[in-house]
Amino acid sequence: MSMQEKSFGNRGLATLLAGLLLSGIPGLAAGEAAAGAPAPASGDQVAAPTQSAGNDDNEDKAPDWQASTLGGDWGGARQRLFDAGVQVDLVYTADYLRNNSGGLRRGGGYMGNINLAIGLDGEKLLGWRGGSAYLALISNSGQRVNLNDVGSFMGVDNLEAPVNRTGIFEAWLQQSFLDGKASLRAGLYPLDSEFYVTDSSGVFIHPSFGMAAEVADFGSLAGPSIYATSSYGARLRIDPDPAWYAMLAISRGIPSERIDTAGPNISWRKSTGSLLIGEVGFSPVKAGLLGDAFGPAGDDDDYEPISKVAIGAWRYAPRFEQLTAVDANDEPRDARHWGAYLLGEQTVYRVPGSKRDISLFARYGFTDGRTSTLGYSLSAGMSFRGPFPGREDDVFGIAATRAHADPQGRALLANESGSPLTSNNETVVEITYQAPLLPGLVVQPVIQRIFNPGFQLPDSTVAGVRLQLTL
């Protein structure tokens, strides 16, 4: 292919994806037919392709659709599409949760999410070396159990969105360079697809085990591009060594008045500035610090333990109004809206010769405490893959998360509710068990105990089940 043809192909793909970004999908934006919700493990968003630091063998290997989906290879169509540079994934997730005590009232409901993800390999399709693209369409349906029944500040289910809608949630172009050790991604980009991620917390349904509560919380002016409202952004990632990575992203802030909406925020007529976020991570296992603690890795052993330590920081521009503080003229004071976080996760035990293992995670993040309701949040937990012999794909998980409201946040919450708070903290404990029953069919019962929901309501007990179909 000539350089002129390659250039034309690149422009054609960029034009096509840009058109989708700007126009949406006509006729699919109204009513109950309305994620990139969090993934089967940041709703259950189909995972976007990730950078692999130049591991071309893994990138060229087709998924095992017979073992992972109900629909299999679609009569060979999936393999043909994959060979041509197109990967299509379709996931339907349905949750039923019920508040059995405390909170706002007893009651429950269904929440559903359809996620259609299309990944494009630019080199296979157009000869665009190092190029790729990704498009995710989502459709939400059902009730709002937390809003109507529980009243938790952090939420109860990572599928629940303020508004049911159907449309584009994620769409970007990516260019890799430096032999796959670096990439630049730009488009409609939710930050929780890559930042503040711990794989071992992915099994949990509670939203704060995805993007942590203190980052997900909107400030006095704007909030981040995460599920369920995304925005334009760009991300640079560098993997100088298999054990290290660094990411830097900039994204348009979501206006706080859109906190009760969902969908892409692509209008530039009312700008709320931008969010800059960076993260640096390290893998002790890949660095060889743990030796052969998980057994020798033979040629036929594709086992890979979870191992990551990361630190990140974020800041919005321009300055935000403080939540309640005023100056001598009774005018709102302003401040920088910023925060930082530290996370770690590690496989600590592996049953010899199997993929059965136990992994632990811990995360802590804090904010400036003046422009955000929450001063900090922390979480920790355990996931046990393959708790029983013969059930290596099952996952048992137990975890806890806590959100702390600082003085200005407490004053704002008390003023909005019209009654004093009973606690400075909201704490959630979740126990869950994820069980694949057939290829592509997963059932996951869950129970949560929520202490001081909304910082002032009676302790709540939420129980339910998730059903996930990968088609």
Short mmCIF file of C-alpha atoms in Angstrom, two decimals:
data_model
loop_
_atom_site.label_atom_id
_atom_site.label_comp_id
_atom_site.label_asym_id
_atom_site.label_seq_id
_atom_site.Cartn_x
_atom_site.Cartn_y
_atom_site.Cartn_z
CA MET A 1 0.00 0.00 0.00
CA SER A 2 1.38 3.44 -0.94
CA MET A 3 1.90 6.22 1.56
CA GLN A 4 -0.88 8.18 -0.17
CA GLU A 5 -3.31 5.26 0.23
CA LYS A 6 -2.33 4.84 3.89
CA SER A 7 -2.90 8.54 4.51
CA PHE A 8 -6.30 8.38 2.83
CA GLY A 9 -7.23 5.33 4.92
CA ASN A 10 -6.21 7.01 8.14
CA ARG A 11 -8.25 10.10 7.32
CA GLY A 12 -11.21 7.94 6.33
CA LEU A 13 -11.23 6.05 9.62
CA ALA A 14 -10.77 9.24 11.63
CA THR A 15 -13.62 10.92 9.72
CA LEU A 16 -15.94 7.94 10.28
CA LEU A 17 -15.28 7.77 14.02
CA ALA A 18 -15.44 11.54 14.44
CA GLY A 19 -18.81 11.52 12.69
CA LEU A 20 -20.11 8.95 15.13
CA LEU A 21 -18.79 10.96 18.05
CA LEU A 22 -20.47 14.16 16.96
CA SER A 23 -23.75 12.85 15.65
CA GLY A 24 -24.62 10.03 18.02
CA ILE A 25 -27.13 7.46 16.81
CA PRO A 26 -30.38 9.05 15.62
CA GLY A 27 -33.55 7.73 17.16
CA LEU A 28 -31.90 5.98 20.12
CA ALA A 29 -31.77 8.73 22.70
CA ALA A 30 -35.25 8.82 24.18
CA GLY A 31 -37.27 7.19 26.89
CA GLU A 32 -36.70 3.90 28.64
CA ALA A 33 -34.85 2.46 25.66
CA ALA A 34 -32.37 4.78 26.69
CA ALA A 35 -22.79 1.69 30.64
CA GLY A 36 -19.82 1.81 29.73
CA ALA A 37 -20.83 0.80 33.12
CA PRO A 38 -18.04 -0.85 35.01
CA ALA A 39 -16.67 -4.24 33.40
CA PRO A 40 -17.65 -7.86 34.01
CA ALA A 41 -15.35 -7.98 36.81
CA SER A 42 -14.98 0.35 35.55
CA GLY A 43 -21.97 -1.63 34.76
CA ASP A 44 -20.39 -4.13 32.89
CA GLN A 45 -18.61 -2.42 30.16
CA VAL A 46 -16.86 -4.60 27.61
CA ALA A 47 -13.20 -3.98 28.24
CA ALA A 48 -11.42 -1.83 25.69
CA PRO A 49 -8.16 -3.14 24.28
CA THR A 50 -5.20 -2.32 26.51
CA GLN A 51 -1.60 -1.57 25.77
CA SER A 52 0.68 -4.57 26.18
CA ALA A 53 4.15 -3.08 25.87
CA GLY A 54 4.84 -4.64 22.54
CA ASN A 55 3.55 -8.18 23.11
CA ASP A 56 2.36 -8.76 19.56
CA ASP A 57 1.75 -12.47 20.08
CA ASN A 58 -1.04 -11.82 22.58
CA GLU A 59 -2.49 -9.02 20.48
CA ASP A 60 -2.81 -11.29 17.41
CA LYS A 61 -4.39 -14.18 19.31
CA ALA A 62 -8.15 -14.42 18.84
CA PRO A 63 -10.36 -14.82 21.94
CA ASP A 64 -11.74 -18.27 22.68
CA TRP A 65 -15.37 -17.43 21.91
CA GLN A 66 -16.56 -21.01 22.40
CA ALA A 67 -15.32 -20.97 25.99
CA SER A 68 -16.34 -17.40 26.88
CA THR A 69 -19.61 -16.60 25.07
CA LEU A 70 -23.07 -18.07 24.59
CA GLY A 71 -23.02 -17.33 20.87
CA GLY A 72 -19.62 -18.86 20.17
CA ASP A 73 -17.94 -17.90 16.91
CA TRP A 74 -21.23 -16.96 15.23
CA GLY A 75 -20.68 -19.63 12.59
CA GLY A 76 -17.15 -18.39 11.89
CA ALA A 77 -18.18 -14.76 11.44
CA ARG A 78 -16.32 -13.58 14.52
CA GLN A 79 -13.07 -15.17 13.41
CA ARG A 80 -13.39 -13.69 9.92
CA LEU A 81 -14.04 -10.25 11.39
CA PHE A 82 -11.11 -10.65 13.77
CA ASP A 83 -8.78 -11.65 10.94
CA ALA A 84 -9.92 -8.54 9.08
CA GLY A 85 -9.24 -6.30 12.10
CA VAL A 86 -12.68 -6.04 13.71
CA GLN A 87 -13.64 -7.45 17.12
CA VAL A 88 -17.27 -7.31 18.22
CA ASP A 89 -18.39 -8.00 21.81
CA LEU A 90 -21.92 -7.90 23.17
CA VAL A 91 -22.76 -8.16 26.88
CA TYR A 92 -26.12 -7.96 28.65
CA THR A 93 -26.13 -7.50 32.43
CA ALA A 94 -29.22 -7.57 34.64
CA ASP A 95 -29.26 -6.89 38.38
CA TYR A 96 -32.03 -7.28 40.91
CA LEU A 97 -31.33 -5.65 44.28
CA ARG A 98 -33.61 -5.19 47.26
CA ASN A 99 -33.20 -3.04 50.36
CA ASN A 100 -34.40 -5.25 53.21
CA SER A 101 -33.90 -2.85 56.12
CA GLY A 102 -32.90 0.71 56.91
CA GLY A 103 -32.13 3.33 54.31
CA LEU A 104 -35.07 5.27 52.86
CA ARG A 105 -37.57 2.41 52.68
CA ARG A 106 -37.88 -1.27 51.96
CA GLY A 107 -38.05 -2.04 48.26
CA GLY A 108 -36.07 -3.10 45.26
CA GLY A 109 -35.95 -3.28 41.52
CA TYR A 110 -34.29 -4.42 38.31
CA MET A 111 -31.47 -2.61 36.52
CA GLY A 112 -30.23 -3.61 33.07
CA ASN A 113 -27.34 -2.72 30.81
CA ILE A 114 -26.51 -3.65 27.21
CA ASN A 115 -22.98 -2.97 26.02
CA LEU A 116 -21.91 -3.32 22.39
CA ALA A 117 -18.18 -2.81 21.88
CA ILE A 118 -16.35 -2.68 18.56
CA GLY A 119 -12.56 -2.69 18.41
CA LEU A 120 -10.75 -1.87 15.17
CA ASP A 121 -7.18 -2.86 14.27
CA GLY A 122 -5.94 -0.07 12.01
CA GLU A 123 -3.08 -2.08 10.52
CA LYS A 124 -5.26 -5.04 9.49
CA LEU A 125 -8.00 -2.80 8.14
CA LEU A 126 -6.09 0.01 6.46
CA GLY A 127 -2.39 -0.63 6.81
CA TRP A 128 -2.29 2.01 9.56
CA ARG A 129 0.69 0.79 11.55
CA GLY A 130 0.17 1.09 15.30
CA GLY A 131 -3.34 2.49 14.84
CA SER A 132 -6.54 1.32 16.50
CA ALA A 133 -10.02 2.55 17.33
CA TYR A 134 -12.74 1.66 19.80
CA LEU A 135 -16.47 2.33 19.99
CA ALA A 136 -18.84 1.40 22.84
CA LEU A 137 -22.61 1.76 22.65
CA ILE A 138 -24.63 1.36 25.83
CA SER A 139 -28.30 1.01 26.72
CA ASN A 140 -29.59 1.27 30.30
CA SER A 141 -32.99 0.26 31.64
CA GLY A 142 -34.80 -0.40 34.89
CA GLN A 143 -35.25 1.26 38.28
CA ARG A 144 -32.99 3.27 40.60
CA VAL A 145 -32.74 1.24 43.77
CA ASN A 146 -30.31 3.52 45.55
CA LEU A 147 -32.10 6.74 44.66
CA ASN A 148 -35.54 5.46 45.63
CA ASP A 149 -34.91 2.89 48.37
CA VAL A 150 -31.44 3.09 49.96
CA GLY A 151 -30.17 6.69 49.89
CA SER A 152 -26.47 5.82 50.02
CA PHE A 153 -24.06 8.63 49.13
CA MET A 154 -21.73 6.22 47.32
CA GLY A 155 -24.47 4.17 45.64
CA VAL A 156 -25.10 0.43 45.70
CA ASP A 157 -24.81 -0.80 42.10
CA ASN A 158 -22.37 0.09 39.34
CA LEU A 159 -25.14 -0.26 36.73
CA GLU A 160 -27.44 2.38 38.21
CA ALA A 161 -27.46 5.61 36.22
CA PRO A 162 -29.42 8.83 36.80
CA VAL A 163 -31.20 8.51 33.43
CA ASN A 164 -31.90 5.50 31.22
CA ARG A 165 -30.52 6.13 27.77
CA THR A 166 -29.13 4.51 24.65
CA GLY A 167 -26.19 5.88 22.70
CA ILE A 168 -22.43 6.24 22.40
CA PHE A 169 -20.46 6.18 25.65
CA GLU A 170 -16.87 5.67 24.50
CA ALA A 171 -15.21 6.31 21.13
CA TRP A 172 -11.55 6.98 20.50
CA LEU A 173 -8.60 6.66 18.15
CA GLN A 174 -5.21 5.43 19.35
CA GLN A 175 -1.72 5.56 17.89
CA SER A 176 1.02 3.34 19.33
CA PHE A 177 4.71 4.11 18.85
CA LEU A 178 8.16 3.27 20.22
CA ASP A 179 7.62 -0.41 19.34
CA GLY A 180 4.37 -0.53 21.31
CA LYS A 181 5.89 0.97 24.46
CA ALA A 182 3.89 4.18 24.16
CA SER A 183 0.47 5.19 22.88
CA LEU A 184 -1.66 8.29 22.46
CA ARG A 185 -5.45 7.93 22.72
CA ALA A 186 -7.99 10.69 21.97
CA GLY A 187 -11.76 10.93 21.67
CA LEU A 188 -14.75 10.29 23.90
CA TYR A 189 -12.77 8.92 26.82
CA PRO A 190 -14.00 7.81 30.28
CA LEU A 191 -11.15 8.09 32.76
CA ASP A 192 -12.29 5.11 34.83
CA SER A 193 -11.47 2.78 31.95
CA GLU A 194 -7.76 3.05 32.85
CA PHE A 195 -7.14 5.25 35.91
CA TYR A 196 -7.55 4.20 39.56
CA VAL A 197 -8.14 0.57 38.48
CA THR A 198 -7.54 -2.54 40.60
CA ASP A 199 -8.31 -5.82 38.86
CA SER A 200 -8.93 -7.70 42.10
CA SER A 201 -11.79 -5.34 43.04
CA GLY A 202 -13.48 -5.82 39.68
CA VAL A 203 -15.72 -8.64 40.90
CA PHE A 204 -17.67 -6.33 43.22
CA ILE A 205 -20.95 -4.63 42.28
CA HIS A 206 -20.62 -1.56 44.51
CA PRO A 207 -19.60 1.52 42.44
CA SER A 208 -16.73 2.60 44.72
CA PHE A 209 -14.71 -0.53 43.92
CA GLY A 210 -14.42 0.91 40.41
CA MET A 211 -13.68 4.63 40.38
CA ALA A 212 -13.26 5.56 44.04
CA ALA A 213 -15.89 7.73 45.69
CA GLU A 214 -13.76 10.82 46.30
CA VAL A 215 -12.85 11.14 42.60
CA ALA A 216 -16.31 10.21 41.34
CA ASP A 217 -17.89 12.85 43.60
CA PHE A 218 -18.63 16.07 41.72
CA GLY A 219 -17.04 19.25 42.98
CA SER A 220 -18.88 22.57 43.30
CA LEU A 221 -18.38 23.25 39.57
CA ALA A 222 -17.66 20.00 37.69
CA GLY A 223 -16.92 16.30 37.87
CA PRO A 224 -14.92 13.68 35.97
CA SER A 225 -15.57 11.87 32.70
CA ILE A 226 -16.65 8.49 34.08
CA TYR A 227 -19.68 6.21 33.86
CA ALA A 228 -22.43 7.27 33.26
CA THR A 229 -21.44 10.61 31.69
CA SER A 230 -18.38 10.77 29.45
CA SER A 231 -16.54 13.61 27.76
CA TYR A 232 -13.76 14.33 25.30
CA GLY A 233 -10.20 13.72 26.39
CA ALA A 234 -6.73 12.55 25.45
CA ARG A 235 -4.38 10.10 27.18
CA LEU A 236 -0.64 9.42 26.82
CA ARG A 237 0.68 6.11 28.17
CA ILE A 238 4.31 4.97 28.34
CA ASP A 239 5.55 1.49 29.30
CA PRO A 240 9.35 1.91 29.45
CA ASP A 241 9.72 -1.55 30.99
CA PRO A 242 7.27 -4.46 31.52
CA ALA A 243 7.29 -3.67 35.24
CA TRP A 244 6.55 0.08 34.94
CA TYR A 245 3.98 2.33 33.33
CA ALA A 246 3.00 6.00 33.40
CA MET A 247 -0.19 7.65 32.18
CA LEU A 248 -1.22 11.28 31.77
CA ALA A 249 -4.67 12.39 30.59
CA ILE A 250 -6.62 15.59 30.13
CA SER A 251 -10.38 15.62 29.87
CA ARG A 252 -13.14 18.19 29.77
CA GLY A 253 -14.92 18.53 33.10
CA ILE A 254 -18.58 17.52 33.30
CA PRO A 255 -20.72 20.46 34.53
CA SER A 256 -22.19 19.82 37.97
CA GLU A 257 -25.65 20.67 36.68
CA ARG A 258 -25.41 17.45 34.63
CA ILE A 259 -24.92 15.28 37.69
CA ASP A 260 -28.47 13.95 37.23
CA THR A 261 -27.99 13.13 33.55
CA ALA A 262 -26.10 10.52 31.58
CA GLY A 263 -24.40 10.19 28.23
CA PRO A 264 -21.62 11.99 26.37
CA ASN A 265 -21.05 15.63 27.32
CA ILE A 266 -19.80 16.99 24.01
CA SER A 267 -21.10 20.55 23.96
CA TRP A 268 -18.41 23.23 24.24
CA ARG A 269 -20.83 26.15 24.57
CA LYS A 270 -20.63 26.15 28.36
CA SER A 271 -17.13 25.15 29.30
CA THR A 272 -16.25 24.05 32.83
CA GLY A 273 -12.54 23.83 32.26
CA SER A 274 -10.54 20.64 32.29
CA LEU A 275 -9.33 17.79 34.49
CA LEU A 276 -5.68 16.74 34.40
CA ILE A 277 -4.84 13.32 35.89
CA GLY A 278 -1.64 11.29 36.07
CA GLU A 279 -0.72 7.85 37.37
CA VAL A 280 2.53 5.91 37.73
CA GLY A 281 2.47 2.17 38.44
CA PHE A 282 4.86 -0.67 39.19
CA SER A 283 4.50 -4.49 39.20
CA PRO A 284 6.65 -6.27 41.82
CA VAL A 285 6.09 -9.63 40.10
CA LYS A 286 7.15 -8.40 36.67
CA ALA A 287 10.19 -6.79 38.26
CA GLY A 288 11.19 -10.19 39.65
CA LEU A 289 10.98 -9.10 43.28
CA LEU A 290 8.87 -12.09 44.33
CA GLY A 291 10.95 -14.74 42.55
CA ASP A 292 9.06 -17.98 41.93
CA ALA A 293 6.65 -17.46 44.82
CA PHE A 294 3.77 -18.59 42.60
CA GLY A 295 5.50 -21.62 41.13
CA PRO A 296 7.74 -22.03 38.10
CA ALA A 297 6.36 -20.58 34.87
CA GLY A 298 6.68 -23.34 32.29
CA ASP A 299 6.04 -22.98 28.59
CA ASP A 300 2.49 -24.31 29.02
CA ASP A 301 1.72 -22.20 32.10
CA ASP A 302 -0.11 -19.00 31.15
CA TYR A 303 -0.87 -18.11 34.77
CA GLU A 304 -0.21 -14.46 35.62
CA PRO A 305 -0.63 -13.22 39.21
CA ILE A 306 -2.10 -9.81 39.99
CA SER A 307 0.63 -7.41 41.08
CA LYS A 308 0.50 -3.61 41.06
CA VAL A 309 1.37 -0.59 43.16
CA ALA A 310 0.37 2.83 41.80
CA ILE A 311 0.17 6.47 42.80
CA GLY A 312 -1.90 9.11 41.07
CA ALA A 313 -3.00 12.74 41.32
CA TRP A 314 -5.61 14.93 39.63
CA ARG A 315 -6.50 18.62 39.43
CA TYR A 316 -9.20 20.70 37.78
CA ALA A 317 -8.87 24.11 36.18
CA PRO A 318 -10.11 26.79 36.70
CA ARG A 319 -10.57 27.32 40.45
CA PHE A 320 -13.86 26.21 42.01
CA GLU A 321 -16.12 27.89 44.52
CA GLN A 322 -15.77 26.35 47.98
CA LEU A 323 -18.84 24.47 49.15
CA THR A 324 -19.86 26.73 52.05
CA ALA A 325 -17.00 29.12 52.91
CA VAL A 326 -17.57 32.83 52.21
CA ASP A 327 -15.44 35.96 52.60
CA ALA A 328 -16.16 39.17 54.53
CA ASN A 329 -18.47 40.34 51.74
CA ASP A 330 -20.46 37.09 51.92
CA GLU A 331 -19.06 36.05 48.55
CA PRO A 332 -18.03 32.39 48.03
CA ARG A 333 -14.34 31.73 48.50
CA ASP A 334 -12.61 29.75 45.78
CA ALA A 335 -9.94 27.03 45.82
CA ARG A 336 -8.24 24.46 43.65
CA HIS A 337 -10.22 21.25 43.21
CA TRP A 338 -7.60 18.50 43.42
CA GLY A 339 -6.77 15.13 44.95
CA ALA A 340 -4.36 12.20 45.00
CA TYR A 341 -4.49 8.45 45.56
CA LEU A 342 -2.43 5.38 46.34
CA LEU A 343 -3.41 1.82 45.49
CA GLY A 344 -1.92 -1.65 45.68
CA GLU A 345 -3.01 -5.17 44.84
CA GLN A 346 -1.18 -8.46 44.99
CA THR A 347 -1.83 -12.17 44.58
CA VAL A 348 -0.69 -13.66 47.88
CA TYR A 349 -1.39 -17.37 47.36
CA ARG A 350 -1.72 -19.77 44.44
CA VAL A 351 -2.84 -23.37 44.60
CA PRO A 352 0.14 -25.14 42.95
CA GLY A 353 -0.37 -26.09 39.31
CA SER A 354 -3.69 -24.26 38.95
CA LYS A 355 -5.21 -20.82 38.42
CA ARG A 356 -6.86 -20.89 41.83
CA ASP A 357 -5.50 -18.00 43.87
CA ILE A 358 -6.15 -15.33 46.49
CA SER A 359 -5.53 -11.64 45.82
CA LEU A 360 -5.73 -8.65 48.17
CA PHE A 361 -6.20 -4.97 47.36
CA ALA A 362 -6.15 -1.65 49.23
CA ARG A 363 -6.83 1.90 48.01
CA TYR A 364 -6.77 5.33 49.62
CA GLY A 365 -7.54 8.69 48.07
CA PHE A 366 -8.07 12.23 49.36
CA THR A 367 -9.20 15.63 48.07
CA ASP A 368 -8.68 19.28 48.97
CA GLY A 369 -11.77 18.97 51.19
CA ARG A 370 -13.08 22.44 50.34
CA THR A 371 -14.61 22.04 46.88
CA SER A 372 -15.65 18.39 47.24
CA THR A 373 -18.11 16.81 49.68
CA LEU A 374 -15.70 13.99 50.53
CA GLY A 375 -12.35 14.51 52.19
CA TYR A 376 -11.16 10.98 51.57
CA SER A 377 -12.20 7.42 50.85
CA LEU A 378 -10.51 4.11 51.46
CA SER A 379 -11.24 0.51 50.52
CA ALA A 380 -9.73 -2.93 50.98
CA GLY A 381 -10.73 -6.46 50.16
CA MET A 382 -9.99 -9.96 48.98
CA SER A 383 -10.91 -11.99 45.90
CA PHE A 384 -10.56 -15.78 45.90
CA ARG A 385 -10.54 -17.28 42.43
CA GLY A 386 -11.46 -20.97 42.33
CA PRO A 387 -12.49 -21.42 45.99
CA PHE A 388 -13.49 -25.03 45.27
CA PRO A 389 -11.67 -27.73 43.27
CA GLY A 390 -13.23 -28.08 39.85
CA ARG A 391 -14.59 -24.50 39.96
CA GLU A 392 -11.49 -22.53 38.90
CA ASP A 393 -13.49 -19.75 37.24
CA ASP A 394 -15.66 -19.00 40.29
CA VAL A 395 -14.72 -15.95 42.36
CA PHE A 396 -15.57 -15.26 46.00
CA GLY A 397 -15.07 -11.71 47.19
CA ILE A 398 -15.35 -9.72 50.39
CA ALA A 399 -14.47 -6.03 50.65
CA ALA A 400 -15.21 -2.83 52.54
CA THR A 401 -15.14 0.82 51.55
CA ARG A 402 -15.55 4.03 53.55
CA ALA A 403 -16.23 7.63 52.48
CA HIS A 404 -15.50 10.52 54.85
CA ALA A 405 -17.18 13.93 54.58
CA ASP A 406 -15.06 16.92 55.60
CA PRO A 407 -16.55 19.93 57.49
CA GLN A 408 -17.70 21.88 54.43
CA GLY A 409 -19.14 18.73 52.89
CA ARG A 410 -21.02 17.91 56.09
CA ALA A 411 -22.43 21.42 56.28
CA LEU A 412 -23.61 21.24 52.67
CA LEU A 413 -25.23 17.81 53.12
CA ALA A 414 -27.01 18.89 56.31
CA ASN A 415 -28.28 22.04 54.62
CA GLU A 416 -29.54 20.12 51.58
CA SER A 417 -31.32 17.48 53.67
CA GLY A 418 -32.69 19.91 56.24
CA SER A 419 -31.57 17.72 59.14
CA PRO A 420 -28.27 17.14 60.98
CA LEU A 421 -25.98 14.31 59.98
CA THR A 422 -25.55 11.37 62.33
CA SER A 423 -22.05 10.42 61.14
CA ASN A 424 -19.04 11.78 59.30
CA ASN A 425 -18.58 8.45 57.47
CA GLU A 426 -20.51 6.09 55.24
CA THR A 427 -19.19 2.51 55.23
CA VAL A 428 -20.12 -0.45 53.04
CA VAL A 429 -19.21 -4.13 53.34
CA GLU A 430 -19.93 -6.36 50.35
CA ILE A 431 -19.82 -10.14 50.03
CA THR A 432 -20.33 -11.71 46.62
CA TYR A 433 -19.83 -14.96 44.70
CA GLN A 434 -19.43 -15.01 40.91
CA ALA A 435 -20.24 -18.36 39.30
CA PRO A 436 -20.07 -19.11 35.55
CA LEU A 437 -22.77 -21.73 34.87
CA LEU A 438 -22.23 -22.00 31.10
CA PRO A 439 -19.80 -20.36 28.68
CA GLY A 440 -20.98 -16.75 28.62
CA LEU A 441 -23.53 -17.16 31.44
CA VAL A 442 -22.58 -15.87 34.90
CA VAL A 443 -24.73 -15.69 38.04
CA GLN A 444 -23.57 -13.57 40.96
CA PRO A 445 -25.43 -13.29 44.28
CA VAL A 446 -24.45 -10.32 46.44
CA ILE A 447 -25.16 -8.85 49.86
CA GLN A 448 -24.17 -5.41 51.17
CA ARG A 449 -24.35 -3.93 54.64
CA ILE A 450 -24.35 -0.13 54.50
CA PHE A 451 -23.59 1.78 57.69
CA ASN A 452 -24.93 5.37 57.89
CA PRO A 453 -26.20 5.62 54.31
CA GLY A 454 -26.21 9.26 53.25
CA PHE A 455 -24.37 10.00 56.55
CA GLN A 456 -27.73 10.13 58.36
CA LEU A 457 -30.05 7.22 57.49
CA PRO A 458 -30.54 3.93 59.39
CA ASP A 459 -28.11 1.13 58.51
CA SER A 460 -29.22 -0.72 55.38
CA THR A 461 -29.01 -4.33 54.21
CA VAL A 462 -29.14 -4.81 50.44
CA ALA A 463 -29.23 -8.23 48.78
CA GLY A 464 -29.71 -9.41 45.24
CA VAL A 465 -28.26 -11.14 42.22
CA ARG A 466 -26.54 -10.26 38.96
CA LEU A 467 -27.06 -12.19 35.72
CA GLN A 468 -24.60 -11.60 32.91
CA LEU A 469 -24.85 -12.89 29.34
CA THR A 470 -21.90 -12.57 26.98
CA LEU A 471 -23.35 -13.16 23.53
#
